């Protein structure tokens, strides 16, 4: 599988649900030794959420915790605290997504952690940044999408379906985890230079906002000009003083829309996304059989096309009506026109290319049997991450304790005391 660049990095994974586990899972894929610390008897709440097989870890858990080891530990007990202290002494990174002050109440303030191990990197997922007026607000995926601006700019701007809309992509959770992984690796490289650890934190609001920078760009442009010519509202409708929702508009300066293909009446995903890129205008005219558009002044420039862009999309949709989404894209790709089928989750799950590249992988599991999951989206020339099963609750407790220097008798005593 090639060299594992993060091999030798020891991570205490004190995270649960999605944002933190997504971060630590990716680091585990690349070789870090991630020890997931869980509450005895229950563990991560996602082990039980949305189960498809009774009494077996849910897919919600397995798909976010592969390649990790599980240690059960009751940090409320003195024996449990002692184990955690030993782990901190011997680890490189601790990742947590507790509520504000939870680690402090546990007896492990940042100052105490630094006393135990000055090289420790403490990485945290928060809802809002430290000092923010909503710092104490409990935050989940859709809360973060609303707090970070994504929801206000997504959806339809008029009609019965108008109003803010959240995305099903995990812009708040997994996106925050990916930002935190970058922060951890940056702090780790920094430690190699200074010898000192540091705190790293990513707020979910900030991570969502970072993905909305083009919408912030549009707000600044709107403040200056009073209109946004690439939005479908232009030039026939007025703009308020906030960035509007734009339906399926491109948002990047190239008009785009989701268009119906053959079978849309019965298949909710029989659509393609079609982009009217200026450089591709001549090929678009050739592809859809409209050569006259190449010289018609009403069509030759983006500015000329914008007032009737929806009519143009309507004409393209008429061309699409006897073609499946795959047939349409096979034609359009030959003209180098930016487009894509609207893939369903089922189509992606069974996509041969994604399986061949390792973006979708099959993983054996001790209790549920084999299951399919999402693999690494990052590809390397000399590393193909091997995705292994998520751990059973407490599966590696004795193994981890032995590595920490606990004897068999001491491990047995910890079990008797219910500290692990």
PDB file of C-alpha atoms in Angstrom, residues 13 58 66 71 84 93 110 121 144 154 157 208 223 232 262 270 291 296 303 334 338 343 367 370 380 392 410:
ATOM      1  CA  UNK A  13      -9.731  10.599  19.541  1.00  0.00           C
ATOM      2  CA  UNK A  58     -24.896   1.428  12.555  1.00  0.00           C
ATOM      3  CA  UNK A  66     -12.660   3.021  10.004  1.00  0.00           C
ATOM      4  CA  UNK A  71     -10.646   2.036  24.116  1.00  0.00           C
ATOM      5  CA  UNK A  84      -5.888   9.274  30.225  1.00  0.00           C
ATOM      6  CA  UNK A  93      -2.506  14.864  19.394  1.00  0.00           C
ATOM      7  CA  UNK A 110      -4.979  23.243  28.467  1.00  0.00           C
ATOM      8  CA  UNK A 121      -1.443  19.299  20.128  1.00  0.00           C
ATOM      9  CA  UNK A 144     -23.830  25.420  11.042  1.00  0.00           C
ATOM     10  CA  UNK A 154     -29.255  28.275  -1.442  1.00  0.00           C
ATOM     11  CA  UNK A 157     -35.863  33.203  -4.507  1.00  0.00           C
ATOM     12  CA  UNK A 208     -19.008  26.803   6.316  1.00  0.00           C
ATOM     13  CA  UNK A 223     -22.793  46.548  -2.173  1.00  0.00           C
ATOM     14  CA  UNK A 232     -31.070  34.593 -13.044  1.00  0.00           C
ATOM     15  CA  UNK A 262     -35.513  11.660 -21.211  1.00  0.00           C
ATOM     16  CA  UNK A 270     -32.954  12.137 -15.027  1.00  0.00           C
ATOM     17  CA  UNK A 291     -25.513  27.095 -36.013  1.00  0.00           C
ATOM     18  CA  UNK A 296     -26.834  36.209 -34.240  1.00  0.00           C
ATOM     19  CA  UNK A 303     -24.085  40.108 -22.088  1.00  0.00           C
ATOM     20  CA  UNK A 334     -17.095  15.400 -27.408  1.00  0.00           C
ATOM     21  CA  UNK A 338     -18.893  21.495 -19.088  1.00  0.00           C
ATOM     22  CA  UNK A 343     -25.911  11.035 -10.186  1.00  0.00           C
ATOM     23  CA  UNK A 367     -20.448  -8.397  13.094  1.00  0.00           C
ATOM     24  CA  UNK A 370     -19.005  -6.676   4.423  1.00  0.00           C
ATOM     25  CA  UNK A 380      -1.404   9.740  -4.105  1.00  0.00           C
ATOM     26  CA  UNK A 392     -16.193  -2.766  18.018  1.00  0.00           C
ATOM     27  CA  UNK A 410      -3.683  -4.100  36.646  1.00  0.00           C
TER      28      UNK A 410
END
